Amino acid sequence: GESVGLHLPTLSVQEGDNSIINCAYSNSASDYFIWYKQESGKGPQFIIDIRSNMDKRQGQRVTVLLNKTVKHLSLQIAATQPGDSAVYFCAERPGAGSYQLTFGKGTKLSVIP
Amino acid sequence: DAGVIQSPRHEVTEMGQEVTLRCKPISGHDYLFWYRQTMMRGLELLIYFNNNVPIDDSGMPEDRFSAKMPNASFSTLKIQPSEPRDSAVYFCASSFAGSGDTQYFGPGTRLTVL
């Protein structure tokens, strides 16, 4: 079946630099996307979401970009901090009326002090 | 708000034993999800409920797995009999359709079957 995938399994970033985590999705009918952060020993934590009628959404230090043409999603973290070190997952919802999410495998972000 | 509560946080059992995982969703949420996370397969949806009714259990691996939601504030995931390949972290999540689709996850139960 269709699934959400990630380009980079690991990412190391210097503290203070910007981070970009990428995600490819294959279901063109997906209408809602979420980024989650998971720290060691904890459950996934909501970061930011975006609906398919948007191409950009900003939060505090985070921005999500959606390119429906190439089915690509990215999470940008500004001024990366040590506390940002975690595994980041993208998830997609396969269409209106569905409350299921399909998760990618995750990207591990390591922040170098 | 206390968030989603799961118990136990860790469970170690022997093959063949029955395991029961528990979840208390966020008050007022009408959707509840059970996930399993492993290194090999990532985060997989097992089953989800809406207003205490199971909607889709197609992710439940086999008949050894069962889930119930007797009321809006409690759900269980049971494995009987358990097998070593069931070892994983099991997460419960809840959401409220009226305020968006964001699922809020609990801290998870780490299950080890020897």
Short mmCIF file of C-alpha atoms in Angstrom, two decimals:
data_model
loop_
_atom_site.label_atom_id
_atom_site.label_comp_id
_atom_site.label_asym_id
_atom_site.label_seq_id
_atom_site.Cartn_x
_atom_site.Cartn_y
_atom_site.Cartn_z
CA GLY A 1 0.00 0.00 0.00
CA GLU A 2 0.99 3.62 -0.17
CA SER A 3 3.10 4.91 2.66
CA VAL A 4 4.92 7.93 3.93
CA GLY A 5 8.69 7.84 3.58
CA LEU A 6 11.67 9.97 4.58
CA HIS A 7 14.70 11.04 2.55
CA LEU A 8 17.19 11.19 5.42
CA PRO A 9 17.22 8.82 8.37
CA THR A 10 19.72 10.91 10.40
CA LEU A 11 20.63 14.57 10.51
CA SER A 12 23.34 16.30 12.53
CA VAL A 13 23.16 20.06 12.93
CA GLN A 14 25.28 22.60 14.75
CA GLU A 15 23.51 24.42 17.54
CA GLY A 16 22.14 27.71 16.26
CA ASP A 17 21.91 26.57 12.66
CA ASN A 18 18.66 25.89 10.85
CA SER A 19 17.46 22.31 10.35
CA ILE A 20 15.46 20.95 7.47
CA ILE A 21 13.81 17.55 7.71
CA ASN A 22 12.22 16.14 4.58
CA CYS A 23 9.40 13.73 3.95
CA ALA A 24 7.98 12.22 0.77
CA TYR A 25 4.44 10.96 0.61
CA SER A 26 2.83 8.88 -2.08
CA ASN A 27 -0.91 9.25 -1.51
CA SER A 28 -2.12 12.14 -3.66
CA ALA A 29 -5.47 12.03 -1.85
CA SER A 30 -3.93 12.88 1.52
CA ASP A 31 -5.38 16.12 2.76
CA TYR A 32 -3.75 16.64 6.13
CA PHE A 33 -0.18 16.34 7.34
CA ILE A 34 1.39 16.49 10.77
CA TRP A 35 4.91 16.62 12.13
CA TYR A 36 5.59 14.92 15.43
CA LYS A 37 8.66 15.02 17.66
CA GLN A 38 9.57 12.01 19.74
CA GLU A 39 12.17 12.21 22.47
CA SER A 40 13.73 9.11 23.91
CA GLY A 41 11.34 7.22 26.16
CA LYS A 42 8.39 9.45 25.36
CA GLY A 43 5.39 9.41 23.07
CA PRO A 44 5.22 11.45 19.87
CA GLN A 45 4.51 15.11 20.52
CA PHE A 46 2.59 17.30 18.08
CA ILE A 47 4.69 20.06 16.52
CA ILE A 48 2.77 21.53 13.62
CA ASP A 49 0.25 20.53 11.00
CA ILE A 50 -0.83 21.68 7.57
CA ARG A 51 -3.81 21.04 5.36
CA SER A 52 -3.54 20.33 1.66
CA ASN A 53 -5.07 23.67 0.71
CA MET A 54 -1.99 25.42 2.11
CA ASP A 55 1.64 25.34 1.06
CA LYS A 56 3.23 26.90 4.13
CA ARG A 57 2.50 27.24 7.80
CA GLN A 58 4.61 28.78 10.52
CA GLY A 59 4.80 28.16 14.22
CA GLN A 60 7.24 29.14 16.88
CA ARG A 61 10.69 28.47 15.33
CA VAL A 62 9.14 25.86 13.02
CA THR A 63 7.81 26.07 9.50
CA VAL A 64 6.17 23.34 7.48
CA LEU A 65 6.22 23.46 3.70
CA LEU A 66 3.99 21.37 1.48
CA ASN A 67 4.64 20.80 -2.20
CA LYS A 68 1.74 18.82 -3.58
CA THR A 69 3.18 18.75 -7.08
CA VAL A 70 6.07 16.54 -6.02
CA LYS A 71 4.35 15.16 -2.91
CA HIS A 72 6.94 16.53 -0.57
CA LEU A 73 6.72 17.83 2.97
CA SER A 74 9.45 19.52 4.97
CA LEU A 75 9.94 20.76 8.50
CA GLN A 76 12.24 23.70 9.08
CA ILE A 77 13.52 24.42 12.56
CA ALA A 78 15.12 27.81 13.06
CA ALA A 79 18.07 28.32 15.41
CA THR A 80 18.24 24.65 16.37
CA GLN A 81 18.75 24.02 20.06
CA PRO A 82 20.01 20.96 21.97
CA GLY A 83 16.44 20.38 23.14
CA ASP A 84 15.43 19.84 19.54
CA SER A 85 17.38 16.59 19.45
CA ALA A 86 14.80 13.87 18.84
CA VAL A 87 13.24 11.70 16.15
CA TYR A 88 10.86 13.57 13.89
CA PHE A 89 7.98 11.86 12.13
CA CYS A 90 5.76 13.08 9.37
CA ALA A 91 2.27 11.66 9.14
CA GLU A 92 -0.45 11.92 6.55
CA ARG A 93 -4.18 11.47 6.62
CA PRO A 94 -5.44 9.72 3.50
CA GLY A 95 -8.42 11.96 2.79
CA ALA A 96 -11.37 13.68 4.36
CA GLY A 97 -13.54 11.49 6.51
CA SER A 98 -10.63 9.36 7.62
CA TYR A 99 -9.19 9.79 11.09
CA GLN A 100 -6.29 7.45 10.51
CA LEU A 101 -2.75 8.66 10.17
CA THR A 102 0.06 6.92 8.30
CA PHE A 103 3.47 7.62 9.82
CA GLY A 104 6.86 7.73 8.19
CA LYS A 105 9.85 5.89 9.62
CA GLY A 106 11.31 8.99 11.25
CA THR A 107 14.44 11.13 11.03
CA LYS A 108 16.80 11.42 13.97
CA LEU A 109 18.00 14.95 14.55
CA SER A 110 21.17 15.38 16.58
CA VAL A 111 22.18 18.87 17.65
CA ILE A 112 25.89 19.43 18.15
CA PRO A 113 26.60 21.93 20.96
CA ASP B 1 -4.94 18.57 31.57
CA ALA B 2 -3.10 15.37 32.48
CA GLY B 3 -2.82 14.22 28.90
CA VAL B 4 -3.23 10.63 27.77
CA ILE B 5 -2.39 8.22 30.57
CA GLN B 6 -1.09 4.73 29.97
CA SER B 7 -0.27 1.92 32.34
CA PRO B 8 1.90 0.13 33.00
CA ARG B 9 4.89 2.03 31.62
CA HIS B 10 6.92 -1.15 31.42
CA GLU B 11 5.81 -4.75 31.26
CA VAL B 12 8.00 -7.82 31.17
CA THR B 13 6.28 -11.15 30.77
CA GLU B 14 6.93 -14.65 29.61
CA MET B 15 5.76 -16.14 26.37
CA GLY B 16 2.25 -17.49 26.63
CA GLN B 17 1.10 -15.13 29.33
CA GLU B 18 -1.77 -12.70 28.98
CA VAL B 19 -0.88 -9.02 28.82
CA THR B 20 -3.29 -6.13 29.36
CA LEU B 21 -2.36 -2.57 28.50
CA ARG B 22 -4.48 0.32 29.71
CA CYS B 23 -5.25 3.77 28.45
CA LYS B 24 -7.13 6.79 29.71
CA PRO B 25 -7.70 9.32 26.92
CA ILE B 26 -7.87 13.07 27.35
CA SER B 27 -11.23 14.02 28.79
CA GLY B 28 -13.69 15.04 26.10
CA HIS B 29 -11.85 13.37 23.26
CA ASP B 30 -14.03 11.16 21.08
CA TYR B 31 -11.38 9.22 19.17
CA LEU B 32 -8.94 6.76 20.66
CA PHE B 33 -6.12 5.04 18.81
CA TRP B 34 -3.79 2.17 19.67
CA TYR B 35 -0.38 2.06 17.96
CA ARG B 36 2.60 -0.24 18.09
CA GLN B 37 6.13 1.01 17.52
CA THR B 38 9.12 -1.14 16.59
CA MET B 39 12.45 -0.32 15.03
CA MET B 40 11.68 -2.48 12.03
CA ARG B 41 8.14 -1.36 11.26
CA GLY B 42 7.94 2.07 12.83
CA LEU B 43 4.64 3.33 14.16
CA GLU B 44 1.68 1.18 13.14
CA LEU B 45 -1.99 1.80 13.80
CA LEU B 46 -3.61 -1.24 15.38
CA ILE B 47 -7.18 -0.11 15.99
CA TYR B 48 -9.18 3.02 16.63
CA PHE B 49 -12.46 3.87 18.33
CA ASN B 50 -14.98 6.63 17.88
CA ASN B 51 -17.34 7.27 20.77
CA ASN B 52 -16.25 3.94 22.30
CA VAL B 53 -17.09 1.98 19.15
CA PRO B 54 -14.31 0.21 17.22
CA ILE B 55 -14.15 1.70 13.75
CA ASP B 56 -11.20 -0.03 12.12
CA ASP B 57 -9.26 -2.96 13.53
CA SER B 58 -7.55 -3.95 10.30
CA GLY B 59 -4.17 -3.21 11.86
CA MET B 60 -4.58 -5.77 14.62
CA PRO B 61 -1.95 -8.39 13.82
CA GLU B 62 -3.93 -11.48 14.68
CA ASP B 63 -6.62 -12.92 16.88
CA ARG B 64 -4.32 -12.92 19.86
CA PHE B 65 -4.86 -9.16 20.02
CA SER B 66 -8.10 -7.62 21.23
CA ALA B 67 -9.11 -4.13 22.29
CA LYS B 68 -12.05 -2.77 24.20
CA MET B 69 -13.38 0.60 25.19
CA PRO B 70 -16.10 0.10 27.81
CA ASN B 71 -16.52 3.83 28.38
CA ALA B 72 -15.23 7.18 27.20
CA SER B 73 -12.43 7.29 29.73
CA PHE B 74 -10.89 3.84 29.50
CA SER B 75 -9.57 1.41 26.92
CA THR B 76 -7.60 -1.82 27.07
CA LEU B 77 -5.41 -3.68 24.61
CA LYS B 78 -5.00 -7.34 25.44
CA ILE B 79 -2.61 -9.89 24.04
CA GLN B 80 -3.35 -13.52 24.80
CA PRO B 81 -1.17 -15.52 24.52
CA SER B 82 1.81 -13.20 24.18
CA GLU B 83 4.81 -14.05 21.99
CA PRO B 84 8.35 -12.63 21.85
CA ARG B 85 7.58 -10.91 18.53
CA ASP B 86 4.97 -8.83 20.33
CA SER B 87 7.76 -6.99 22.13
CA ALA B 88 7.38 -3.32 21.23
CA VAL B 89 6.27 0.02 22.60
CA TYR B 90 2.50 0.40 22.53
CA PHE B 91 1.04 3.87 22.37
CA CYS B 92 -2.43 5.13 22.95
CA ALA B 93 -3.53 8.43 21.42
CA SER B 94 -6.72 10.44 21.50
CA SER B 95 -8.24 13.26 19.52
CA PHE B 96 -11.33 15.41 19.36
CA ALA B 97 -12.90 15.70 15.94
CA GLY B 98 -14.57 18.96 16.84
CA SER B 99 -11.32 20.83 17.27
CA GLY B 100 -9.18 19.36 14.53
CA ASP B 101 -7.50 16.10 13.78
CA THR B 102 -4.43 16.25 15.96
CA GLN B 103 -3.78 13.07 17.88
CA TYR B 104 -2.22 13.39 21.32
CA PHE B 105 -0.09 10.50 22.41
CA GLY B 106 0.47 8.93 25.78
CA PRO B 107 3.93 8.01 27.11
CA GLY B 108 3.63 4.42 25.88
CA THR B 109 4.00 0.98 27.42
CA ARG B 110 7.24 -0.84 26.71
CA LEU B 111 6.39 -4.54 26.46
CA THR B 112 9.02 -7.23 26.58
CA VAL B 113 7.96 -10.82 26.07
CA LEU B 114 10.65 -13.33 27.01
#
